Short mmCIF file of C-alpha atoms (C1' of nucleotides) in Angstrom, two decimals:
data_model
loop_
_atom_site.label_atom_id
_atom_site.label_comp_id
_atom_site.label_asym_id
_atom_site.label_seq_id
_atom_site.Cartn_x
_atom_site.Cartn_y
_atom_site.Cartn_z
CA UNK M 1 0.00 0.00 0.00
CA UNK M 2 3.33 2.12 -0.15
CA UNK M 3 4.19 4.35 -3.10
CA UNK M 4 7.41 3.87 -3.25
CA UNK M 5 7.65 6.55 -6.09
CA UNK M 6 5.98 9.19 -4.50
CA UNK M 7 8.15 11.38 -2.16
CA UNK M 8 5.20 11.43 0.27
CA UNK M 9 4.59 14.98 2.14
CA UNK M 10 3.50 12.40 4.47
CA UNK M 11 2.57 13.20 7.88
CA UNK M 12 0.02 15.96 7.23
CA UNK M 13 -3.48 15.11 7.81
CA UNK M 14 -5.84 14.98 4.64
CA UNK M 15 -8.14 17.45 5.89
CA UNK M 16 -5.67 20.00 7.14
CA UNK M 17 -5.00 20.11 3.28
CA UNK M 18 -8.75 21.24 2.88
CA UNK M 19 -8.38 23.47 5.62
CA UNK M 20 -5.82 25.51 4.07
CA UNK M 21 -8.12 26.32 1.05
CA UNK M 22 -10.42 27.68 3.91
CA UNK M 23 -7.82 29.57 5.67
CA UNK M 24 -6.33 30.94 2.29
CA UNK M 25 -10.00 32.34 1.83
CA UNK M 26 -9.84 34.28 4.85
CA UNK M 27 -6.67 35.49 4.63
CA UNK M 28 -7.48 36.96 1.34
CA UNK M 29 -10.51 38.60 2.87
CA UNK M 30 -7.83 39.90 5.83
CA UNK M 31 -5.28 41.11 3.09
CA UNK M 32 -8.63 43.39 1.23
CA UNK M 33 -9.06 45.05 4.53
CA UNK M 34 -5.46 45.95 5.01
CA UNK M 35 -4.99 43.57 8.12
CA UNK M 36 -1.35 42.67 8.33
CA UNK M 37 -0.94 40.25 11.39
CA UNK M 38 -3.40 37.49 12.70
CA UNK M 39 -3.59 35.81 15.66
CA UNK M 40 -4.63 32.05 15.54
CA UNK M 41 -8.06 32.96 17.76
CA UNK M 42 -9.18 35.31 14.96
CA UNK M 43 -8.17 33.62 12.04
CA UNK M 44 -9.83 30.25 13.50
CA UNK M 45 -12.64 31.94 15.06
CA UNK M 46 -13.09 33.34 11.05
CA UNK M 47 -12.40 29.66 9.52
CA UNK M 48 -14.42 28.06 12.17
CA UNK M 49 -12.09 25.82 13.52
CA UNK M 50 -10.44 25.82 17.22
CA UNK M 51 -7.34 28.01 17.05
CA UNK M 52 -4.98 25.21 18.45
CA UNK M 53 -6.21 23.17 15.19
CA UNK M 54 -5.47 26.42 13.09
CA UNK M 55 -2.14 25.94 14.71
CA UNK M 56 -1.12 22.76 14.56
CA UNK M 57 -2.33 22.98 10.81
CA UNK M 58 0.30 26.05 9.76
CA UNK M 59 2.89 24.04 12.06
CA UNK M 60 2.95 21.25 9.29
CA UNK M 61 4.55 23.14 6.69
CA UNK M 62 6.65 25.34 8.58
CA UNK M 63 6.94 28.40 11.75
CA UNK M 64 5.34 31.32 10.13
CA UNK M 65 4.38 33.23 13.52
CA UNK M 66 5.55 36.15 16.10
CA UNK M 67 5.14 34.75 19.66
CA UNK M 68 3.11 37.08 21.35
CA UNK M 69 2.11 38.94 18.37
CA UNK M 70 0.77 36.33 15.45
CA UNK M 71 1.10 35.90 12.26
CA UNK M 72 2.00 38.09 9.49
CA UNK M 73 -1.20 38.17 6.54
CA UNK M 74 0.57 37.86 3.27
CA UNK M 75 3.10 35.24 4.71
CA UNK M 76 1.15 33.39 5.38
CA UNK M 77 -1.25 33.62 2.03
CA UNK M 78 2.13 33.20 0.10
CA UNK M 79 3.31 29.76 1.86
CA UNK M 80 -0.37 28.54 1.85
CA UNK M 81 -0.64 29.41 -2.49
CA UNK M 82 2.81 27.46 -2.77
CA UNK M 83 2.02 24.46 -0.70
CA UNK M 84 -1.62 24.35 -2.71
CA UNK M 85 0.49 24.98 -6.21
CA UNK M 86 -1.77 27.91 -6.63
CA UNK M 87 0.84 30.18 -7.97
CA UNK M 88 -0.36 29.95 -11.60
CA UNK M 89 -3.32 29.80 -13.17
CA UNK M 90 -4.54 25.76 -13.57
CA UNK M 91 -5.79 24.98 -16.84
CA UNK M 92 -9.18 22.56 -16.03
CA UNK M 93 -11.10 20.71 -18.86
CA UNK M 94 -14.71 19.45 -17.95
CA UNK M 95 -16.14 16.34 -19.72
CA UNK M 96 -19.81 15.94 -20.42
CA UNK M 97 -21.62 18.87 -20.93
CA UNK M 98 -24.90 17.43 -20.26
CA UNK M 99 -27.46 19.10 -17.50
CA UNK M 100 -25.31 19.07 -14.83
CA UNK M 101 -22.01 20.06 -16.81
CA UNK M 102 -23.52 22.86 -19.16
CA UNK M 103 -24.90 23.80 -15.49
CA UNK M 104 -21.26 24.27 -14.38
CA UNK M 105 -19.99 26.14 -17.95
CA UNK M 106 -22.11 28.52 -17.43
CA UNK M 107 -21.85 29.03 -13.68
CA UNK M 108 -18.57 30.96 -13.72
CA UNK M 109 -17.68 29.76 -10.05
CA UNK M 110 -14.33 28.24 -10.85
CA UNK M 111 -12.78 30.97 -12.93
CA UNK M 112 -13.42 33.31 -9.87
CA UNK M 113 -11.28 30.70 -7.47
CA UNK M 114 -8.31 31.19 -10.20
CA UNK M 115 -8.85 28.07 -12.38
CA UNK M 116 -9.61 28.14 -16.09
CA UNK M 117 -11.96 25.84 -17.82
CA UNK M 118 -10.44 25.92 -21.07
CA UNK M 119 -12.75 23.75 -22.66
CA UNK M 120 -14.99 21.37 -22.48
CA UNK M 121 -16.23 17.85 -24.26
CA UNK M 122 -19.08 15.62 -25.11
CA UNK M 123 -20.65 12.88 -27.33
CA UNK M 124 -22.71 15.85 -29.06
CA UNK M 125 -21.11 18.96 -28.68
CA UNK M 126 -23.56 20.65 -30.71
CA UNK M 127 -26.69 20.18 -28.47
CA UNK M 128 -24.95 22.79 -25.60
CA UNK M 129 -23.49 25.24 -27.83
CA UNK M 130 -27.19 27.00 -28.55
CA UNK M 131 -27.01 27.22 -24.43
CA UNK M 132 -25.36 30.25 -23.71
CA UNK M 133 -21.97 28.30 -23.07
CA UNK M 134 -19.00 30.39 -24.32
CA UNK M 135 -16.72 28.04 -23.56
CA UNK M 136 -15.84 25.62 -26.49
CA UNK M 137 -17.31 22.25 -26.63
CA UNK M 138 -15.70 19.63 -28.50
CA UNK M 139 -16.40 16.13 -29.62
CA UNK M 140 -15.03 13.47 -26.84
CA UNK M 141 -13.12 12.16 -29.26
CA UNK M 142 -10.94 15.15 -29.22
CA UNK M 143 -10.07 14.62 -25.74
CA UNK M 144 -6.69 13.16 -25.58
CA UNK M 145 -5.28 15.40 -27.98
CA UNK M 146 -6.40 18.07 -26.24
CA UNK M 147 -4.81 17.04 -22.82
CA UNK M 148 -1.42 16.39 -24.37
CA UNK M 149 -1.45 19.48 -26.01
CA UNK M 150 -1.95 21.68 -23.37
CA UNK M 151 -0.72 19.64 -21.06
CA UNK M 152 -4.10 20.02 -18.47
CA UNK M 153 -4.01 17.79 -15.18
CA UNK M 154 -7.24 18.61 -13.96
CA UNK M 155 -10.52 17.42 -15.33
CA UNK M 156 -14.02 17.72 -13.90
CA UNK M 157 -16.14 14.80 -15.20
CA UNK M 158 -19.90 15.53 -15.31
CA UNK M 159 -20.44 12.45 -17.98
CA UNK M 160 -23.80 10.10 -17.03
CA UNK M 161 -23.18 7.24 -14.15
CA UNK M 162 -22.71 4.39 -17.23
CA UNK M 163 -19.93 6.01 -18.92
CA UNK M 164 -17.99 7.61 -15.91
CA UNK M 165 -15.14 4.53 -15.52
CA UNK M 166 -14.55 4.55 -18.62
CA UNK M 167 -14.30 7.80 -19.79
CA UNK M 168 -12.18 8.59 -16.61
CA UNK M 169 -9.60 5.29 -17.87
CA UNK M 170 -9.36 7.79 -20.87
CA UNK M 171 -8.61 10.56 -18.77
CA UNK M 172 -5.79 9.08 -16.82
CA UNK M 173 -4.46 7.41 -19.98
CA UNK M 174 -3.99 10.90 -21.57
CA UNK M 175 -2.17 12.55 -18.24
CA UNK M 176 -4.88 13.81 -16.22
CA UNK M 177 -3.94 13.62 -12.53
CA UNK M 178 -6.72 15.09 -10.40
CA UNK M 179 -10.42 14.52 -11.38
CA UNK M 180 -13.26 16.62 -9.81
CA UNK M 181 -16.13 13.67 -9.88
CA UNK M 182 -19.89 14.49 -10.06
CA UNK M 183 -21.20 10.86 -10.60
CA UNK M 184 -22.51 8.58 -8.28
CA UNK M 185 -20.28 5.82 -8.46
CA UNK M 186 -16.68 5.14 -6.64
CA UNK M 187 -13.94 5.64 -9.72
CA UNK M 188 -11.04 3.16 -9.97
CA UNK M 189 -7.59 4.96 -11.15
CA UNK M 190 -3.81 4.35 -10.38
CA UNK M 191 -2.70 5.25 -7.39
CA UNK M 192 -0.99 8.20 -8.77
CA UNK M 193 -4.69 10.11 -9.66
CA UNK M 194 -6.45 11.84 -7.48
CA UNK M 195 -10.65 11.51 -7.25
CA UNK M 196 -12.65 14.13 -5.55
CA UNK M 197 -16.29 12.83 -5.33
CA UNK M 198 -19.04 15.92 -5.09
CA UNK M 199 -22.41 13.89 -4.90
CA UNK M 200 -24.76 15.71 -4.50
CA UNK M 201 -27.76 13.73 -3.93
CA UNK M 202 -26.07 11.95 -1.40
CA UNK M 203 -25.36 15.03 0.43
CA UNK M 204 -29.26 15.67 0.27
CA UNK M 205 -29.77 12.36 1.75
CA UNK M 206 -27.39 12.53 5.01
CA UNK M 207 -29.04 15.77 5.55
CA UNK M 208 -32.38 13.97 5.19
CA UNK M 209 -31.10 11.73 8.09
CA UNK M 210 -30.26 14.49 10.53
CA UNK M 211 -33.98 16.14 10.03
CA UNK M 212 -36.62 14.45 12.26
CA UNK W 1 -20.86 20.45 23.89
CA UNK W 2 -23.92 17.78 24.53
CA UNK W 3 -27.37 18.20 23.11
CA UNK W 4 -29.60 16.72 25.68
CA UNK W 5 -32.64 18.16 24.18
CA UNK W 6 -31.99 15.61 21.03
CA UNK W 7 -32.46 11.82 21.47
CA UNK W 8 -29.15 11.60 19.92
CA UNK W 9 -28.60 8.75 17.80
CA UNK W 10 -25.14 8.55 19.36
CA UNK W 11 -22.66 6.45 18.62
CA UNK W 12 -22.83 6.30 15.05
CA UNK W 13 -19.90 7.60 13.20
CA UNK W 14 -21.37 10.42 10.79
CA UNK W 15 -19.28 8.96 8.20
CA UNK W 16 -21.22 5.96 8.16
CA UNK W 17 -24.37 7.67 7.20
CA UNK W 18 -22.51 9.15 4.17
CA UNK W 19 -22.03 5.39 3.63
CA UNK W 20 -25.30 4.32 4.01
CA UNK W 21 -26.68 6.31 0.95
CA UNK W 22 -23.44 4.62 -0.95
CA UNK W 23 -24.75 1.11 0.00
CA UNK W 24 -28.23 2.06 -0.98
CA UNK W 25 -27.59 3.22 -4.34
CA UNK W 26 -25.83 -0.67 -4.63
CA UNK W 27 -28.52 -2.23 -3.72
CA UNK W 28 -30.71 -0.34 -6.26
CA UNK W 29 -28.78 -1.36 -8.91
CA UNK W 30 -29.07 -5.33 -6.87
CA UNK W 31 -32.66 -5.48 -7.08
CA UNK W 32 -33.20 -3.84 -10.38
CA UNK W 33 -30.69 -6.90 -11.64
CA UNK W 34 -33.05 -9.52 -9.80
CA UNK W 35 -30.00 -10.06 -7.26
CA UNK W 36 -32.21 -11.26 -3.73
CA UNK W 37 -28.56 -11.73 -2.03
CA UNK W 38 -25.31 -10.37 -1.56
CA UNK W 39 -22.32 -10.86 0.70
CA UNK W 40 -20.55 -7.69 2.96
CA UNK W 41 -17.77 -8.59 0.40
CA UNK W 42 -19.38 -8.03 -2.75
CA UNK W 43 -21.12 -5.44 -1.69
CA UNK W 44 -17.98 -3.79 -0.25
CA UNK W 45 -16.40 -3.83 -3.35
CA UNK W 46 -19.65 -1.93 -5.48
CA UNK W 47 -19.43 0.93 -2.73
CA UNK W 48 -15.52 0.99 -2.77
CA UNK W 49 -15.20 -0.11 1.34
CA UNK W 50 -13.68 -3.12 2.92
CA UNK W 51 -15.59 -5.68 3.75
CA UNK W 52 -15.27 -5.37 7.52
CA UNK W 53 -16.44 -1.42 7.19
CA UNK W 54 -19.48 -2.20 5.71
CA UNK W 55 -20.11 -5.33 8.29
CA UNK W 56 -19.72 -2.84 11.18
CA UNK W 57 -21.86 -0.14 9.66
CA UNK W 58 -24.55 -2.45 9.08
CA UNK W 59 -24.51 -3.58 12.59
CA UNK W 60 -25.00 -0.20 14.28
CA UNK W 61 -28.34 -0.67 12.99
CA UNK W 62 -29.26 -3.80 13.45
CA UNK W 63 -28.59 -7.52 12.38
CA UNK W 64 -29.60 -8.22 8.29
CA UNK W 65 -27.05 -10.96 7.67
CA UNK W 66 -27.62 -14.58 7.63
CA UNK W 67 -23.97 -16.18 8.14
CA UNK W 68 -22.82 -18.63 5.57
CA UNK W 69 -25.14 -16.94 3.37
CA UNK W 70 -25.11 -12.81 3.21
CA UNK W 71 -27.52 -10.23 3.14
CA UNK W 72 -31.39 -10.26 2.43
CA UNK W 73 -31.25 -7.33 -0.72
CA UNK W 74 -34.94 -6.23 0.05
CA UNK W 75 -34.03 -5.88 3.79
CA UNK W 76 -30.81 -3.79 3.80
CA UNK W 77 -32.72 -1.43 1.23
CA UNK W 78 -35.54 -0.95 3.36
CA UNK W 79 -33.74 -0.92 6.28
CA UNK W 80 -31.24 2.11 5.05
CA UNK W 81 -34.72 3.82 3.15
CA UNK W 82 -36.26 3.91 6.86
CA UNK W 83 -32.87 4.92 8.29
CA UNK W 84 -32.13 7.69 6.18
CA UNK W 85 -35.71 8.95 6.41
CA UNK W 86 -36.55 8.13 2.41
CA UNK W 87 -39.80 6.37 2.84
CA UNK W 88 -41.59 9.41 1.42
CA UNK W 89 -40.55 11.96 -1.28
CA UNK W 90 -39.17 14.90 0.49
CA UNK W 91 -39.95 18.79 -0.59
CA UNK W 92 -37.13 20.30 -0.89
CA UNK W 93 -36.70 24.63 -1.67
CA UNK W 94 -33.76 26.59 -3.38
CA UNK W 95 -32.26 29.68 -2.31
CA UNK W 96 -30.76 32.05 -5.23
CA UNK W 97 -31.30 31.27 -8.20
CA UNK W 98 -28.06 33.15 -9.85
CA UNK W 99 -25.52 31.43 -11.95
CA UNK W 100 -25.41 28.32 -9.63
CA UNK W 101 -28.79 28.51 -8.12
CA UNK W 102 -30.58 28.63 -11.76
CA UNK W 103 -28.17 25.95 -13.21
CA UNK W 104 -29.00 23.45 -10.52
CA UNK W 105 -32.76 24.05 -11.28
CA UNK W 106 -32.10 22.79 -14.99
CA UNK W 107 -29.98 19.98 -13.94
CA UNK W 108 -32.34 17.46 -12.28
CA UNK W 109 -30.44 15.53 -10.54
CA UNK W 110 -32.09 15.84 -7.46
CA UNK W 111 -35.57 14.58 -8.29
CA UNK W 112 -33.96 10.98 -9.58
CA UNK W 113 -33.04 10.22 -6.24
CA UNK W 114 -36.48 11.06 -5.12
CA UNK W 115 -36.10 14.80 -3.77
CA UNK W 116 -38.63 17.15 -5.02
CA UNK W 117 -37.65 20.69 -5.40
CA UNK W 118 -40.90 22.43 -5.07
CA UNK W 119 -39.93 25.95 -5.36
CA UNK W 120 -37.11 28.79 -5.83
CA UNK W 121 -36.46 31.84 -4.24
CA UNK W 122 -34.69 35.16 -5.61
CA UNK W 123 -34.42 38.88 -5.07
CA UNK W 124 -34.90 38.78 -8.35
CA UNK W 125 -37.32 36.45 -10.24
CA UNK W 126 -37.78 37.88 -13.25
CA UNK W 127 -34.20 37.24 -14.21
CA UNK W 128 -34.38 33.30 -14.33
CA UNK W 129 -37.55 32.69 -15.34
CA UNK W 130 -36.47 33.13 -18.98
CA UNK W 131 -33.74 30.84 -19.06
CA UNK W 132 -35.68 27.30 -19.30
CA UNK W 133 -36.43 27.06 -15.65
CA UNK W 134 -39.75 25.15 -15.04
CA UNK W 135 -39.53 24.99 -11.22
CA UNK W 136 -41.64 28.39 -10.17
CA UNK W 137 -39.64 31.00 -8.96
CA UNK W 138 -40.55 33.23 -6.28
CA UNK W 139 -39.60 36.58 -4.71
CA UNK W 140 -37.25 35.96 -1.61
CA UNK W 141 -39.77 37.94 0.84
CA UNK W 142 -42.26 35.10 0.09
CA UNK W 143 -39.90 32.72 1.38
CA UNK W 144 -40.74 32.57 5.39
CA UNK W 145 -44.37 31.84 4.27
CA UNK W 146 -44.17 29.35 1.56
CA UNK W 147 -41.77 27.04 3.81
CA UNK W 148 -44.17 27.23 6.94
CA UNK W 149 -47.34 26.64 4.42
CA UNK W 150 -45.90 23.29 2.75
CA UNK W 151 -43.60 22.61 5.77
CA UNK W 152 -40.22 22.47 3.76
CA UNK W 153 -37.62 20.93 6.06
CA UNK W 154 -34.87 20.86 3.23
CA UNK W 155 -33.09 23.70 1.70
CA UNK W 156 -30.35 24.39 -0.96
CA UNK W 157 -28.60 27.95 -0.71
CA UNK W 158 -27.16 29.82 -3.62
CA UNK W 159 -26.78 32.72 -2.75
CA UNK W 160 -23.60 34.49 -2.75
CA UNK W 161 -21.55 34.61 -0.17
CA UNK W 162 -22.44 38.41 1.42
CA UNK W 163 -25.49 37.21 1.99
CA UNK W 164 -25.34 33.34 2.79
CA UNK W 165 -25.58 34.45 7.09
CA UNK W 166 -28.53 36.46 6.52
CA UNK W 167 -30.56 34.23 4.59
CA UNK W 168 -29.56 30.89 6.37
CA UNK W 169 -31.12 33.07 9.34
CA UNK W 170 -34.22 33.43 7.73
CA UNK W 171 -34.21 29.33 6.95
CA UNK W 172 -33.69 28.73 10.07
CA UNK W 173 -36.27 30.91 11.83
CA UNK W 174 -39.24 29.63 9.46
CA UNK W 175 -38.69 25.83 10.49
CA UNK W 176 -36.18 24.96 7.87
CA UNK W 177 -33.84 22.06 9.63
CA UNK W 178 -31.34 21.09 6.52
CA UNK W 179 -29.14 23.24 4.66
CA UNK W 180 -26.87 22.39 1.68
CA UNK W 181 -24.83 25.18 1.24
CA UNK W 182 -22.95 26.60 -2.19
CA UNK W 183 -21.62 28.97 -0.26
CA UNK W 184 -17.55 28.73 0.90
CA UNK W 185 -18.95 30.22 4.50
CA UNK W 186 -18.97 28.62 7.19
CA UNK W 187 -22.51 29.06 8.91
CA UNK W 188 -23.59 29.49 11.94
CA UNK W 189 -26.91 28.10 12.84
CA UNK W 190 -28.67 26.91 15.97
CA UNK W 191 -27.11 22.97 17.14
CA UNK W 192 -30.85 21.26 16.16
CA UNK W 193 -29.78 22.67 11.84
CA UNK W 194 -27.31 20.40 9.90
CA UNK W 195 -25.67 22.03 7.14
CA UNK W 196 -23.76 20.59 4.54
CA UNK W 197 -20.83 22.48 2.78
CA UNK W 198 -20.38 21.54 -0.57
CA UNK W 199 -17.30 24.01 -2.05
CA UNK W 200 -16.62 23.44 -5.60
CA UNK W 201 -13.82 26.01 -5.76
CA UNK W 202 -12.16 24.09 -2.06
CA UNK W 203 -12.72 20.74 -3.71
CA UNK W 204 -10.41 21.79 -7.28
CA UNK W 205 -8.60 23.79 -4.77
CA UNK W 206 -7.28 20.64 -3.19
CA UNK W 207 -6.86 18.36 -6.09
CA UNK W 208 -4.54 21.36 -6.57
CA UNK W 209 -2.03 19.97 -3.99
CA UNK W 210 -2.19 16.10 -4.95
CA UNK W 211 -0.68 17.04 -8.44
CA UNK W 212 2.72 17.70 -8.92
"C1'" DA D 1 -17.48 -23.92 3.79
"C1'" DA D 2 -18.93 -19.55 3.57
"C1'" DG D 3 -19.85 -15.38 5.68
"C1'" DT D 4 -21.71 -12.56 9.62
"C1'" DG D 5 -21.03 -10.05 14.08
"C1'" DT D 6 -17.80 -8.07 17.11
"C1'" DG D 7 -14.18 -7.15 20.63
"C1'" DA D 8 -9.75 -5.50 20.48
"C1'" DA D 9 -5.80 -3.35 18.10
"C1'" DA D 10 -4.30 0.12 15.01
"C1'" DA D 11 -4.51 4.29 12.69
"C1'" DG D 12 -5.92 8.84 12.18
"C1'" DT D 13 -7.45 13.33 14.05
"C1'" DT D 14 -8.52 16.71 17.42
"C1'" DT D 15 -7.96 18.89 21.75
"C1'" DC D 16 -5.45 20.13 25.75
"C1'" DA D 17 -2.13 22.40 28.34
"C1'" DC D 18 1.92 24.48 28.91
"C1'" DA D 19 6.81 25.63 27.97
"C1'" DG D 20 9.16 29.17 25.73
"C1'" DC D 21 9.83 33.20 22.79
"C1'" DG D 22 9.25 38.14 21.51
"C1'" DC T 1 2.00 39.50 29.08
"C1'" DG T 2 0.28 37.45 24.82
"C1'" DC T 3 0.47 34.14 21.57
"C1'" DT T 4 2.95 30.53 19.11
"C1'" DG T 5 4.70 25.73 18.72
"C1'" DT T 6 4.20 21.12 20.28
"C1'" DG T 7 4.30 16.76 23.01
"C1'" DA T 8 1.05 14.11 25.13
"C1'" DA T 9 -3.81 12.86 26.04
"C1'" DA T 10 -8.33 12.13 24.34
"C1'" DC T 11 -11.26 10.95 20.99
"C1'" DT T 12 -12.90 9.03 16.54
"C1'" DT T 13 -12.80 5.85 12.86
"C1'" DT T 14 -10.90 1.95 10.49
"C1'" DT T 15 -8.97 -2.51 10.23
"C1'" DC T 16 -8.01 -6.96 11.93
"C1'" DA T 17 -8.91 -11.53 13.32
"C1'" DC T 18 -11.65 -14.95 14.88
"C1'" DA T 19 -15.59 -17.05 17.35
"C1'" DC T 20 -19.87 -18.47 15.86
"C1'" DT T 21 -23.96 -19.66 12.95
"C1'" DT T 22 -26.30 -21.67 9.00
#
DNA sequence: AAGTGTGAAAAGTTTCACAGCG
DNA sequence: CGCTGTGAAACTTTTCACACTT
């Protein structure tokens, strides 16, 4: 269960990882009002996490703060864009532009976080271009090309259920790396690929179990 | 930190009720196949846990299994249905219908897993009805009302993030007990709401880091 | 023989509490 | 004195391994 290949930045907990997207958030928000230093009460208080978790968190890649004083803003935003690889602009291709993916091209969510859809792909490309989506649609069959060519690593895959393993196999055969899932089903890649699942039925459905 | 006002279903890793909606959508697929019984192995494998997860999860409802043999299909599913509170359709609202809000409402993804969205809310109606909406949209100030009148107990939130407080506020205060919220806030509600956070920007965001 | 149910061990994560620095 | 950095404790969740049932 090793990977022996991968230089592991072991050690740090998975969801610290998510964390830091949440701190970096706030810390943006601090930098826009001209706050300079941070203590870790505040800057949890604002993530909503305890401010020894906020701690230990930052602790994992380094000492960034001022005992008795806290931590300095844009430090901290810099280390935080580096560790994410957030320093330039990630190039992001989305496959199937069917309800839920023409939903997404046209919500302009991403681009606002500092990713770029560049394009996007489908069985029928035609059917979404009438849609008001001004991002290019291709045929799926331009896929791979498309990947190599400009070398994109991240895909979001909005493709029906049926065809989600196997258009995904594609994926990671042509060099995409991280894969922003929206189907309901558990994706099998290599080790080296990363799967993000958003499901969002199922997150309905827990909530329908916490409502009496 | 207790809730003794709430019969708490203790005990019960919340991660395992994320699972549960996993091992229901499996057993779906089981029954439509005409499959009447499966082993914790199998089944494992179609929700992508081991074997022993799913055993234990199972048992912090009850006992399904017959040993030597597996588990009843029928059962489990109506077991889970009851568990998760999906023995009737549930009404669900929507709260903003911008950019995300409105493409949500096209994509119905919701309503094939047996959620109804009933109704949308917006400062500004007008706006969406155009775009090939069919699910009413009304003014936000009708909001409070409608939700008492067809006692909503589910609610999606769009709205952006200045105003995600204010309006989760309102939810809350007309009976609403389930939020899933778009917005990348974290919300503060009374301890008898559950929200859900589902941030497509944090979930690219840390694909981000797994890719080198 | 096949496969569940489960106590106990392991792993992972969060919280505490306090030493130590500015 | 205030606030960070961190080892150790507490807690949560997963995995193991095996007794037990059909």
């Amino acid at each position: 269960m090793e990977s022996p290949d991968k230089p592991d930045k072991v050690d740090i907990p998975k969801k610290a990882i998510y964390r830091l997207s949440i701190y970096f958030r706030c810390l943006q928000k601090l930098i826009a009002n001209g706050v300079s230093t941070v203590s870790s009460t505040t800057l949890a208080r604002a993530a909503g996490v305890k401010p020894a978790q906020l701690r230990k968190d930052l602790a994992y890649f380094g000492q960034f703060g001022t005992r008795g004083l806290g931590y300095p803003v844009d430090v901290l935003a810099t280390m935080i864009r580096e560790t994410l690889g957030r320093e330039h602009l990630q190039p992001v291709i989305l496959v199937g532009a069917g309800n839920l993916g023409s939903a997404l091209l046209r919500y302009h969510g991403f681009e606002k976080e500092g990713f770029e859809v560049v394009a996007a792909f489908d069985a029928n490309p035609e059917s979404t271009r009438a849609r008001g989506v001004t991002i290019p649609v291709y045929p799926d069959s331009d896929l791979e090309t498309f990947v190599a060519t400009h070398s994109v690593k991240l895909a979001i895959l909005c493709v029906p259920v049926e065809f989600a393993q196997a258009v995904v196999n594609r994926l990671v055969a042509a060099g995409i790396q991280g894969v922003l899932n929206f189907s309901p089903i558990m994706l099998e890649v290599t080790p080296d690929v990363t799967v993000n699942n958003v499901d969002l039925a199922l997150e309905l459905e827990h909530l329908s179990y916490f409502i009496r």
